PDB file of C-alpha atoms in Angstrom:
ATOM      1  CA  UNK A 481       1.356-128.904 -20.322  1.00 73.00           C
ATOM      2  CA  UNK A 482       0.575-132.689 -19.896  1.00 81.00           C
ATOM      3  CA  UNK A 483       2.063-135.114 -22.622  1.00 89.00           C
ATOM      4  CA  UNK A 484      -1.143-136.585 -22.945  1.00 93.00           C
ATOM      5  CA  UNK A 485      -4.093-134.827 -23.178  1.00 93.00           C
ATOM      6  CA  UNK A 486      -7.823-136.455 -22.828  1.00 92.00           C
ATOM      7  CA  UNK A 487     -11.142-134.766 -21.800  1.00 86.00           C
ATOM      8  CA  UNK A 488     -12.229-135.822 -18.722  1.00 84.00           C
ATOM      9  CA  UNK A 489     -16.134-136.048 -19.567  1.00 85.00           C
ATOM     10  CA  UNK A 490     -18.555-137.048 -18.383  1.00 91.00           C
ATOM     11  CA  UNK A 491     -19.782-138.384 -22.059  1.00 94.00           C
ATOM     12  CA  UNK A 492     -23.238-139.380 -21.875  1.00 96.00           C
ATOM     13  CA  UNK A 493     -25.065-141.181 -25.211  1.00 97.00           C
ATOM     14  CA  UNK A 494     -28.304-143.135 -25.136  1.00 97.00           C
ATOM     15  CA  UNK A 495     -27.447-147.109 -25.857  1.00 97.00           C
ATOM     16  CA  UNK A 496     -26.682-147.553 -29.733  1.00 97.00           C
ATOM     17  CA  UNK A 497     -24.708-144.393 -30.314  1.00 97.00           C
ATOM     18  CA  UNK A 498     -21.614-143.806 -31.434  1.00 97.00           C
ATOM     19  CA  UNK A 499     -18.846-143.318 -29.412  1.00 97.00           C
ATOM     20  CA  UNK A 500     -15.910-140.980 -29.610  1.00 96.00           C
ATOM     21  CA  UNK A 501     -13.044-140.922 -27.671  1.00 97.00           C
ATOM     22  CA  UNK A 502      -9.856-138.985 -28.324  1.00 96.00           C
ATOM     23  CA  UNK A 503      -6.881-138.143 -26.959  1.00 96.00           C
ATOM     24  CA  UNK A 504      -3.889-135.386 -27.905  1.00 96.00           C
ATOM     25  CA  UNK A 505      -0.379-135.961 -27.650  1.00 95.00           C
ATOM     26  CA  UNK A 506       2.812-133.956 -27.772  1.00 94.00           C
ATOM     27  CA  UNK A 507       5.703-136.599 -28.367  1.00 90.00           C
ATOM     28  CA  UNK A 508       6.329-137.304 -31.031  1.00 89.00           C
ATOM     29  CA  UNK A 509       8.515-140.359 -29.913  1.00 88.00           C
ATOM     30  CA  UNK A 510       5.109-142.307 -28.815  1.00 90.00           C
ATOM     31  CA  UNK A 511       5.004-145.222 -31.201  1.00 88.00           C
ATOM     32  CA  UNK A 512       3.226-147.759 -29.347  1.00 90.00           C
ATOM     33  CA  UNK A 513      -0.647-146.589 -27.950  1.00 94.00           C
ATOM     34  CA  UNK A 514      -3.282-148.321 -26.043  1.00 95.00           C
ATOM     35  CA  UNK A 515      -6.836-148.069 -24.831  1.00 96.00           C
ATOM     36  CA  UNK A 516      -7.228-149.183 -21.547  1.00 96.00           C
ATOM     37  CA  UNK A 517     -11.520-149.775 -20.097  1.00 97.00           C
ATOM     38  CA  UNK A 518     -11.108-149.018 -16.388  1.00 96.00           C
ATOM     39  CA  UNK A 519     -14.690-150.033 -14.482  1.00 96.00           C
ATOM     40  CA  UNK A 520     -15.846-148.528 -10.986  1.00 92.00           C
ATOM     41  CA  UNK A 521     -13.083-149.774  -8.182  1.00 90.00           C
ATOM     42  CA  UNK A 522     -11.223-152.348 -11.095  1.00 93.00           C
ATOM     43  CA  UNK A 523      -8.049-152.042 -12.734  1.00 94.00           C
ATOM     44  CA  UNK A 524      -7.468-150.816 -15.859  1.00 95.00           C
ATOM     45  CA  UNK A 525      -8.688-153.728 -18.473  1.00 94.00           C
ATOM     46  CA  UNK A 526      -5.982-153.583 -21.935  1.00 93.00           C
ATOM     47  CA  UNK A 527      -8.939-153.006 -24.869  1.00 95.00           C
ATOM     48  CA  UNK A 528      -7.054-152.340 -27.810  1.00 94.00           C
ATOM     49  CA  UNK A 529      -3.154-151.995 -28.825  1.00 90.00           C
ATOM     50  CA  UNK A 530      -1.676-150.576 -31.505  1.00 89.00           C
ATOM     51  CA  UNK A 531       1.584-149.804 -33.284  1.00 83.00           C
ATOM     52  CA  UNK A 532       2.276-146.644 -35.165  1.00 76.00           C
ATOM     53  CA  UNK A 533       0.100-144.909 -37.690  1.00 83.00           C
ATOM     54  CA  UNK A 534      -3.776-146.713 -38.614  1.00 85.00           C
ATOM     55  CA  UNK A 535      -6.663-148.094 -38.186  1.00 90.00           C
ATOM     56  CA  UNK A 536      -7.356-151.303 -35.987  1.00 93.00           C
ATOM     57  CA  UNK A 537     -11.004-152.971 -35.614  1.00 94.00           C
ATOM     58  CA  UNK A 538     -12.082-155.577 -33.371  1.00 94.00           C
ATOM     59  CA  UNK A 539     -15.770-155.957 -32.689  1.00 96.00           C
ATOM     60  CA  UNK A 540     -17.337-153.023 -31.952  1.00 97.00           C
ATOM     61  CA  UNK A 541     -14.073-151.300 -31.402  1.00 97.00           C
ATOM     62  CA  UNK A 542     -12.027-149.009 -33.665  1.00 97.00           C
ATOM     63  CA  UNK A 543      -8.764-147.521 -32.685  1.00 96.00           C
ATOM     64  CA  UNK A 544      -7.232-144.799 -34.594  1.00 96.00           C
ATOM     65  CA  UNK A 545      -3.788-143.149 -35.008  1.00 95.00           C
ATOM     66  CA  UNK A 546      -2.477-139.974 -36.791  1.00 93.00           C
ATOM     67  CA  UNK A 547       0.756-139.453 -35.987  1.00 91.00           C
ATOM     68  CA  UNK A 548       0.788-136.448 -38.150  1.00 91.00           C
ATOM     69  CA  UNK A 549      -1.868-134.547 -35.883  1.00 93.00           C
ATOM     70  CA  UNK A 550      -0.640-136.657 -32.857  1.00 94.00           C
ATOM     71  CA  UNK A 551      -4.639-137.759 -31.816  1.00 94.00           C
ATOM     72  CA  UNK A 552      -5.547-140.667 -31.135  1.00 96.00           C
ATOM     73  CA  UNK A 553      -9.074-141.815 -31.220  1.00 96.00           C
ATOM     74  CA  UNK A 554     -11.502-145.078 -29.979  1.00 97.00           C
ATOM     75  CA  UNK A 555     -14.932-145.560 -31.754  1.00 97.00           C
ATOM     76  CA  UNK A 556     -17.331-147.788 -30.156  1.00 97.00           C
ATOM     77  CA  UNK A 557     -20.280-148.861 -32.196  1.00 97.00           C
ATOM     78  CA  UNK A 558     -23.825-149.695 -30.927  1.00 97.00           C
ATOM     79  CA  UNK A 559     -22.882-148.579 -27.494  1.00 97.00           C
ATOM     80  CA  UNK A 560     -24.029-150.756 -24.789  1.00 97.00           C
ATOM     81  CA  UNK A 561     -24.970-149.432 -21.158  1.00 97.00           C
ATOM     82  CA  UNK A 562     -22.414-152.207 -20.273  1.00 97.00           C
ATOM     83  CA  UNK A 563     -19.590-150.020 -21.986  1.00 97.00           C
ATOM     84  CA  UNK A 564     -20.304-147.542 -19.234  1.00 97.00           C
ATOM     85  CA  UNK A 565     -16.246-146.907 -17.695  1.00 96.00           C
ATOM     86  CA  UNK A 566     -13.500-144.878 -17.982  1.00 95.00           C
ATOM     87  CA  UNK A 567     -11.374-145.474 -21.060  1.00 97.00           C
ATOM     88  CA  UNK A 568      -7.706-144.183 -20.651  1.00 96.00           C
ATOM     89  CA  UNK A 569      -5.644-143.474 -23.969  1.00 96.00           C
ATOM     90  CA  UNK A 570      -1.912-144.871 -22.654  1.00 95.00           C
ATOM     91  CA  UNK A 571       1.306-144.642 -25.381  1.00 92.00           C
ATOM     92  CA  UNK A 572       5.232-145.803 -24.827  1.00 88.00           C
ATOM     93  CA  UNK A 573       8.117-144.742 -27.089  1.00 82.00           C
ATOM     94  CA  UNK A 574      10.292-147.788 -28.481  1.00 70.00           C
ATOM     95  CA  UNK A 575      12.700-149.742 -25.733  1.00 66.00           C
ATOM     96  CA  UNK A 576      11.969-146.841 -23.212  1.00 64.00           C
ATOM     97  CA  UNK A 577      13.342-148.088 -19.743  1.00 63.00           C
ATOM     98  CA  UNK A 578      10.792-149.214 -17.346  1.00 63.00           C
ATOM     99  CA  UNK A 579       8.558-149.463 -20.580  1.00 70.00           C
ATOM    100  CA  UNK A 580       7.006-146.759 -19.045  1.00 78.00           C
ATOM    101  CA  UNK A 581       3.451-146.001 -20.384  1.00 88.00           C
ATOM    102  CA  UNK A 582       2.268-142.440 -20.437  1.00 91.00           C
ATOM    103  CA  UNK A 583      -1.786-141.881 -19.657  1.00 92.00           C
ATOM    104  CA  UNK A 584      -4.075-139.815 -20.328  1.00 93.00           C
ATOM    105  CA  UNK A 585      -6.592-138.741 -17.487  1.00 91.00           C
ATOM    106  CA  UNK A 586      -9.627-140.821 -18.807  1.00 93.00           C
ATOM    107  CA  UNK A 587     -12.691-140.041 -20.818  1.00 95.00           C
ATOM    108  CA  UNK A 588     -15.683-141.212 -18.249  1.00 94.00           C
ATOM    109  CA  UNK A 589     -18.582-142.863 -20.591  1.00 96.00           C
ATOM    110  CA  UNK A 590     -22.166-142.962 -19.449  1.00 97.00           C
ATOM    111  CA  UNK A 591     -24.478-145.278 -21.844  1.00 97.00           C
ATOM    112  CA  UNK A 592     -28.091-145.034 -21.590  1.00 97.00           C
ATOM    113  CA  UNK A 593     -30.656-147.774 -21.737  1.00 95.00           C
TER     114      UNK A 593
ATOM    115  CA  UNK B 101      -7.573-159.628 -13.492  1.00 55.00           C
ATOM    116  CA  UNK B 102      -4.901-161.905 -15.428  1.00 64.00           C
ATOM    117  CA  UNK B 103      -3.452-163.581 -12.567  1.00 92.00           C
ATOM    118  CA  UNK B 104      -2.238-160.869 -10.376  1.00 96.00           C
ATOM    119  CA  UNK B 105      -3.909-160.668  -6.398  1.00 96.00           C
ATOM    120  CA  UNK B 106      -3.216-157.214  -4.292  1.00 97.00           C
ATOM    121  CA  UNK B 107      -3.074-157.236  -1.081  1.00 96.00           C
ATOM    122  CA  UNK B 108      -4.613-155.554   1.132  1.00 97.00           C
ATOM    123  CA  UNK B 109      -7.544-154.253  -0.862  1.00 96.00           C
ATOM    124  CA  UNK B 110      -8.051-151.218   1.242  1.00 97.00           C
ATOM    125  CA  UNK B 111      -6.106-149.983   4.189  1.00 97.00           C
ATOM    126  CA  UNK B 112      -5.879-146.825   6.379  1.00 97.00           C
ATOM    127  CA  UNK B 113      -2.806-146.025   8.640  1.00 96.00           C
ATOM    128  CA  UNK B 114      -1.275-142.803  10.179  1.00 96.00           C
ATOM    129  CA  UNK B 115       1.165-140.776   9.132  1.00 97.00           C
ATOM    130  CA  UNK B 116       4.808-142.204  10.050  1.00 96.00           C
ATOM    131  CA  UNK B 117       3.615-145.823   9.906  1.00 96.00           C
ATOM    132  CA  UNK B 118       5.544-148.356   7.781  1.00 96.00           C
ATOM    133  CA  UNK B 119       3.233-149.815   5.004  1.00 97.00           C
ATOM    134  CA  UNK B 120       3.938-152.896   2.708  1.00 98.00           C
ATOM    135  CA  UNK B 121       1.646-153.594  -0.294  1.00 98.00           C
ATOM    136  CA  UNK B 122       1.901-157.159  -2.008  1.00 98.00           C
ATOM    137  CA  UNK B 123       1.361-157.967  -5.617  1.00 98.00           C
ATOM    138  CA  UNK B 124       1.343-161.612  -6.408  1.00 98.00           C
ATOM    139  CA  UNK B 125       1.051-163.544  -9.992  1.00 97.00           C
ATOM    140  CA  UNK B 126       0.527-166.566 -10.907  1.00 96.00           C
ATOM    141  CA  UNK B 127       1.401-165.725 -14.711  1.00 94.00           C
ATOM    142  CA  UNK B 128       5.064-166.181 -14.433  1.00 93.00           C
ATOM    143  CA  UNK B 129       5.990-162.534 -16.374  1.00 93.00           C
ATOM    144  CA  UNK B 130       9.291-160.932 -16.476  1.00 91.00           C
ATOM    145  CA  UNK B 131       8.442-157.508 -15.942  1.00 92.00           C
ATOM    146  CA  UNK B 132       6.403-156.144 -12.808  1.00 94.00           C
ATOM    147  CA  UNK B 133       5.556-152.506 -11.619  1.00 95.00           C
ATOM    148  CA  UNK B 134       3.455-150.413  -9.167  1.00 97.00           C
ATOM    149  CA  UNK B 135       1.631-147.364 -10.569  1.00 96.00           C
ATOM    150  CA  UNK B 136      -0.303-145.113  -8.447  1.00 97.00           C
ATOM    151  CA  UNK B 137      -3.674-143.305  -9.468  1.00 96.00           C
ATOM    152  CA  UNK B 138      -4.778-139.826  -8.417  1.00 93.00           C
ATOM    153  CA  UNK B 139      -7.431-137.610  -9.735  1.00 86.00           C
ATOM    154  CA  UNK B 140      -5.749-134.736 -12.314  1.00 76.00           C
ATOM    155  CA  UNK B 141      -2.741-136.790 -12.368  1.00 81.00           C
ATOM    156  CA  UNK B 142      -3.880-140.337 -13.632  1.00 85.00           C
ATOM    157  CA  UNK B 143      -1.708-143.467 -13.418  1.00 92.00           C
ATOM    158  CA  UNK B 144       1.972-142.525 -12.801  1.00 93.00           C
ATOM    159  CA  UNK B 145       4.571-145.222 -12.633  1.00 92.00           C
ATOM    160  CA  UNK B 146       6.559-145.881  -9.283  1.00 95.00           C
ATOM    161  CA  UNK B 147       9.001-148.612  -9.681  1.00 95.00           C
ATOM    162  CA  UNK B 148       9.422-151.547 -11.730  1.00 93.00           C
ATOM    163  CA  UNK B 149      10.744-154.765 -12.513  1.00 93.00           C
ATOM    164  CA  UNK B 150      12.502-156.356 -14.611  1.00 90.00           C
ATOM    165  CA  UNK B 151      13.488-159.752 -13.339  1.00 91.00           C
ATOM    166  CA  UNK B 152      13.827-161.113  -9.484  1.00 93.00           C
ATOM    167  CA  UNK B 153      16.382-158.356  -7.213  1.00 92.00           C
ATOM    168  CA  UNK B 154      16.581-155.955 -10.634  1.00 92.00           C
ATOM    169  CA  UNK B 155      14.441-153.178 -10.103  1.00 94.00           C
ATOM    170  CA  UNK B 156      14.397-149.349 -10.821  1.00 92.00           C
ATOM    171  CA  UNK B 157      12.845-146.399 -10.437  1.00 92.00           C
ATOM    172  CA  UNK B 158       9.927-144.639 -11.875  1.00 90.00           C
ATOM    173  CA  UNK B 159       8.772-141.103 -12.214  1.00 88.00           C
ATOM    174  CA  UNK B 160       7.109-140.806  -8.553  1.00 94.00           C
ATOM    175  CA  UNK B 161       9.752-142.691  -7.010  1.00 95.00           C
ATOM    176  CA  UNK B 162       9.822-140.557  -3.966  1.00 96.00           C
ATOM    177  CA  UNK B 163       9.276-141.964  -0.484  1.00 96.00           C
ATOM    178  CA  UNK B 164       8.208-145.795  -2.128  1.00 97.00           C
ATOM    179  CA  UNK B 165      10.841-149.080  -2.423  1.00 97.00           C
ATOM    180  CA  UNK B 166      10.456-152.061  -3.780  1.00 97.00           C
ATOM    181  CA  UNK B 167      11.915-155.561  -3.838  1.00 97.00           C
ATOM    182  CA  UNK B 168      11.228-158.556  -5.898  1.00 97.00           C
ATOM    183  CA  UNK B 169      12.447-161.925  -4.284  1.00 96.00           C
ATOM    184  CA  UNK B 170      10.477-164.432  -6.393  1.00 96.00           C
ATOM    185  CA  UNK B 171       9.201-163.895  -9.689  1.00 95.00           C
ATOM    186  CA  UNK B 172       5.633-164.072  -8.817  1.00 97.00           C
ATOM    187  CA  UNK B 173       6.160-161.354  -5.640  1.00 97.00           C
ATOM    188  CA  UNK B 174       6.732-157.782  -5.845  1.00 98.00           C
ATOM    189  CA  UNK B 175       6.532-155.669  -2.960  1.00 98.00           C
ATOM    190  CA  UNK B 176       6.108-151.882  -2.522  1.00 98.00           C
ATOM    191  CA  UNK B 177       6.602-150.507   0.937  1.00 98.00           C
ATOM    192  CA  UNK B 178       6.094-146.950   2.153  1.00 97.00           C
ATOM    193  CA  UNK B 179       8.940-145.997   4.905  1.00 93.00           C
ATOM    194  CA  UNK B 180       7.411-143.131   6.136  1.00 96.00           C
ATOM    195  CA  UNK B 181       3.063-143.215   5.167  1.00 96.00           C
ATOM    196  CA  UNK B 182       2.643-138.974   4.127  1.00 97.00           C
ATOM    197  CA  UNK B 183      -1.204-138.104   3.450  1.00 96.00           C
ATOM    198  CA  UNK B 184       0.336-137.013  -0.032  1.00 96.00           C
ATOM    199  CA  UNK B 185       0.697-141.473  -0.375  1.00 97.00           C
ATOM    200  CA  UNK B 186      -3.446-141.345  -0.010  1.00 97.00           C
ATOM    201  CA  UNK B 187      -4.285-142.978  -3.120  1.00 97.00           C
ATOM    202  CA  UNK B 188      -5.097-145.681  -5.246  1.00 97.00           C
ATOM    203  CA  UNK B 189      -1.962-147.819  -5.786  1.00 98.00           C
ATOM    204  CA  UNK B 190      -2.435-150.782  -8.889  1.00 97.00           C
ATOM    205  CA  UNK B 191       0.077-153.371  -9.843  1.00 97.00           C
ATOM    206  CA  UNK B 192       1.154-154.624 -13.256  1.00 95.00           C
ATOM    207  CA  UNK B 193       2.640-157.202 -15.352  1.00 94.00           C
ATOM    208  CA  UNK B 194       3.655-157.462 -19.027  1.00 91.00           C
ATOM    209  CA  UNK B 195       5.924-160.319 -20.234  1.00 86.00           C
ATOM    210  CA  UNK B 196       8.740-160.593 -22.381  1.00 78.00           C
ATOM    211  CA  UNK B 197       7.729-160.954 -26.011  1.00 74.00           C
ATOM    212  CA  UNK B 198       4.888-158.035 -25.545  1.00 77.00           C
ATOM    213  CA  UNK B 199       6.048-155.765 -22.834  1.00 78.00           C
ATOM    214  CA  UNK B 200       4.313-152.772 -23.508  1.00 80.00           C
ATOM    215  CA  UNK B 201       0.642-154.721 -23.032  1.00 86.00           C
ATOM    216  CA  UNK B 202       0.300-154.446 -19.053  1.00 90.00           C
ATOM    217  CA  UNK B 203      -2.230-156.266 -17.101  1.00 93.00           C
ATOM    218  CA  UNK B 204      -3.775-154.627 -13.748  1.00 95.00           C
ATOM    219  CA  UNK B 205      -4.482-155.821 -10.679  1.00 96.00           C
ATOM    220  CA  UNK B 206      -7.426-154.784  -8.622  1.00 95.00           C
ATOM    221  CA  UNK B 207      -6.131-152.286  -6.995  1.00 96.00           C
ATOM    222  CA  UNK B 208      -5.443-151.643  -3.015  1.00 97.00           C
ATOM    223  CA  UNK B 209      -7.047-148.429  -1.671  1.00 97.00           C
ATOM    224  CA  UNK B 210      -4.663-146.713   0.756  1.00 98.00           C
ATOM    225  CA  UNK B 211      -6.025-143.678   3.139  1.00 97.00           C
ATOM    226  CA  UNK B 212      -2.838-142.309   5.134  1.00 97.00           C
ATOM    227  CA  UNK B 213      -4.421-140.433   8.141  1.00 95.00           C
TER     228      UNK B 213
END
């Protein structure tokens, strides 16, 4: 079993929607967790970063953590067909070597005009 | 793509051959590292840096070496080129104060014959 988990998708939502994106996770060391936008033939783009337990806004963007149920979630409000990409969930324990980050697969998100 | 050029973009070569890929930034960060991205597997770390000639190994360390000369330089050569080294090969940086936040390059394309 992977470490992290993520559905690979295809989502597809018509612009405006409400996205969901979540991703599972079996460490319970993982403390630091990241959403990474990753567009056709780019690199992965950082999009949000948080620390332990919460909620974290910015713009559009919601990240979520419960460490409790180990899931981590992004919300995207009022979808745009520009936020069509693969997100990647990403997490790192505290002072790991290497500050190795572990990913998930990637959730690929089709928006709709 | 935050300062950091790949080269080659894209390359093809036959099994056996010797291949160097070059990551280059201009941001002046600490820490450096070459991940690799495969379908089903997502990005898995290689080798990384932490400073110029201190580098260690990741968890697909196999058949890859690096060295780091300069800060801005980090090189990942393939002794040997398998078809199992066909992928998608991305190079990071993150700097001191905020390691765990990487920053991608574009990514070089690498077919192995």
């Amino acid at each position: 079993q992977k470490e992290v988990e993520q559905d690979p998708g295809p989502l597809s939502v018509p612009e405006g929607a409400i996205v969901s994106l979540n991703c599972t996770y079996s460490n319970s060391a993982f403390q630091y967790f990241m959403w990474y936008r990753q567009y056709s033939r780019k690199g992965p783009e950082l999009l949000m970063y948080t620390y332990s337990s919460g909620n974290k806004e910015d713009g559009r963007f919601t990240a979520q953590v419960d460490k409790s149920s180990k899931y981590i979630s992004l919300f995207i409000r009022d979808s745009q067909p520009s936020d069509s990409a693969t997100y990647l969930c990403a997490m790192s324990r505290v002072n790991n070597a290497g500050n190795m980050l572990t990913f998930g697969g990637g959730t690929r998100l089709m928006v709709k005009p | 793509d935050a300062g950091i050029t790949q080269s080659p973009r894209h390359k093809v070569t036959e099994t056996g051959t010797p291949v160097t890929l070059r990551c280059h930034q201009t941001e002046n960060h600490r820490y450096m590292y070459w991940y690799r991205q495969d379908p089903g597997h997502g990005l898995r770390l290689i080798h990384y840096s932490y400073g110029v000639k201190d580098t260690d190994k990741g968890e697909v360390s196999d058949g890859y070496s690096v060295s780091r000369s300069k800060t801005e330089d980090f090189l990942l050569t393939l002794e040997s080129a398998t078809s199992s080294q066909t992928s998608v090969y991305f190079c990071a940086i993150s700097e001191d104060r905020d390691k765990e936040k990487l920053f991608f390059g574009s990514g070089t394309q690498l077919s192995v014959l």
